[in-house]
Amino acid sequence: MAGINTPSKIVRRIIKKLKLCRKKAGLTQVQLALKAGLSTDYISKIEQGKNFPSIKVLCKIADVMKIDPHEFLKP
């Protein structure tokens, strides 16, 4: 069972897919942050599993990458 500060399996999947989709879209963390109106530090911390974005932010990130937010849940 995951500890309080350990990302769950679904969170790890979302983090992995976010990074994979960002790279597939040809975006750096800086570019994604600028286009989504977020800080580069925040994007970095999401990809490191230190922060987890709200659904609203995940949707904003997905819009920037021109993907459906459900992509983050697919294995």
Coordinates of C-alpha atoms in Angstrom, one line a residue:
M1 CA 0.0 0.0 0.0
A2 CA 1.4 3.4 -0.9
G3 CA 2.4 5.7 1.9
I4 CA 1.0 9.2 2.3
N5 CA 3.8 10.8 0.2
T6 CA 4.2 7.9 -2.2
P7 CA 2.3 8.4 -5.5
S8 CA -0.3 5.8 -6.2
K9 CA -0.2 3.6 -9.3
I10 CA -2.7 5.9 -11.1
V11 CA -0.8 9.0 -10.2
R12 CA 2.5 7.4 -11.4
R13 CA 0.7 6.5 -14.7
I14 CA -0.5 10.1 -15.2
I15 CA 2.9 11.5 -14.5
K16 CA 4.6 9.1 -16.9
K17 CA 2.0 9.8 -19.6
L18 CA 2.2 13.6 -19.1
K19 CA 6.0 13.5 -19.7
L20 CA 5.6 11.1 -22.6
C21 CA 2.9 13.2 -24.3
R22 CA 4.9 16.4 -23.7
K23 CA 7.9 15.0 -25.4
K24 CA 5.8 13.5 -28.2
A25 CA 4.3 17.0 -28.7
G26 CA 7.8 18.3 -29.1
L27 CA 7.5 20.6 -26.0
T28 CA 10.1 21.3 -23.4
Q29 CA 8.9 21.9 -19.8
V30 CA 9.5 25.6 -20.3
Q31 CA 7.4 25.7 -23.5
L32 CA 4.6 23.7 -21.9
A33 CA 4.6 25.9 -18.8
L34 CA 4.4 29.1 -20.9
K35 CA 1.6 27.9 -23.1
A36 CA -0.4 26.6 -20.2
G37 CA 0.2 29.7 -18.0
L38 CA 2.0 27.7 -15.4
S39 CA 5.5 28.0 -13.9
T40 CA 8.3 25.8 -15.2
D41 CA 9.0 24.8 -11.6
Y42 CA 5.4 23.5 -11.3
I43 CA 5.7 21.4 -14.4
S44 CA 9.0 20.0 -13.3
K45 CA 7.6 19.1 -9.9
I46 CA 4.6 17.4 -11.5
E47 CA 6.9 15.3 -13.6
Q48 CA 9.0 14.4 -10.6
G49 CA 5.9 13.4 -8.6
K50 CA 6.3 16.1 -6.1
N51 CA 3.1 18.0 -7.0
F52 CA -0.1 16.7 -8.5
P53 CA -2.2 19.0 -10.7
S54 CA -5.9 19.5 -10.3
I55 CA -8.2 18.2 -13.0
K56 CA -8.6 21.7 -14.3
V57 CA -4.8 22.0 -14.7
L58 CA -4.5 18.6 -16.3
C59 CA -7.2 19.7 -18.8
K60 CA -5.3 22.9 -19.5
I61 CA -2.1 20.9 -20.1
A62 CA -3.9 18.5 -22.4
D63 CA -5.3 21.4 -24.4
V64 CA -1.8 22.7 -24.9
M65 CA -0.6 19.3 -26.2
K66 CA -3.8 19.0 -28.3
I67 CA -4.8 15.7 -26.7
D68 CA -7.8 14.4 -24.8
P69 CA -7.2 14.5 -21.0
H70 CA -8.1 10.8 -20.9
E71 CA -4.8 10.1 -22.6
F72 CA -3.1 10.6 -19.2
L73 CA -5.0 7.5 -17.8
K74 CA -4.2 5.1 -20.6
P75 CA -1.4 2.6 -19.9

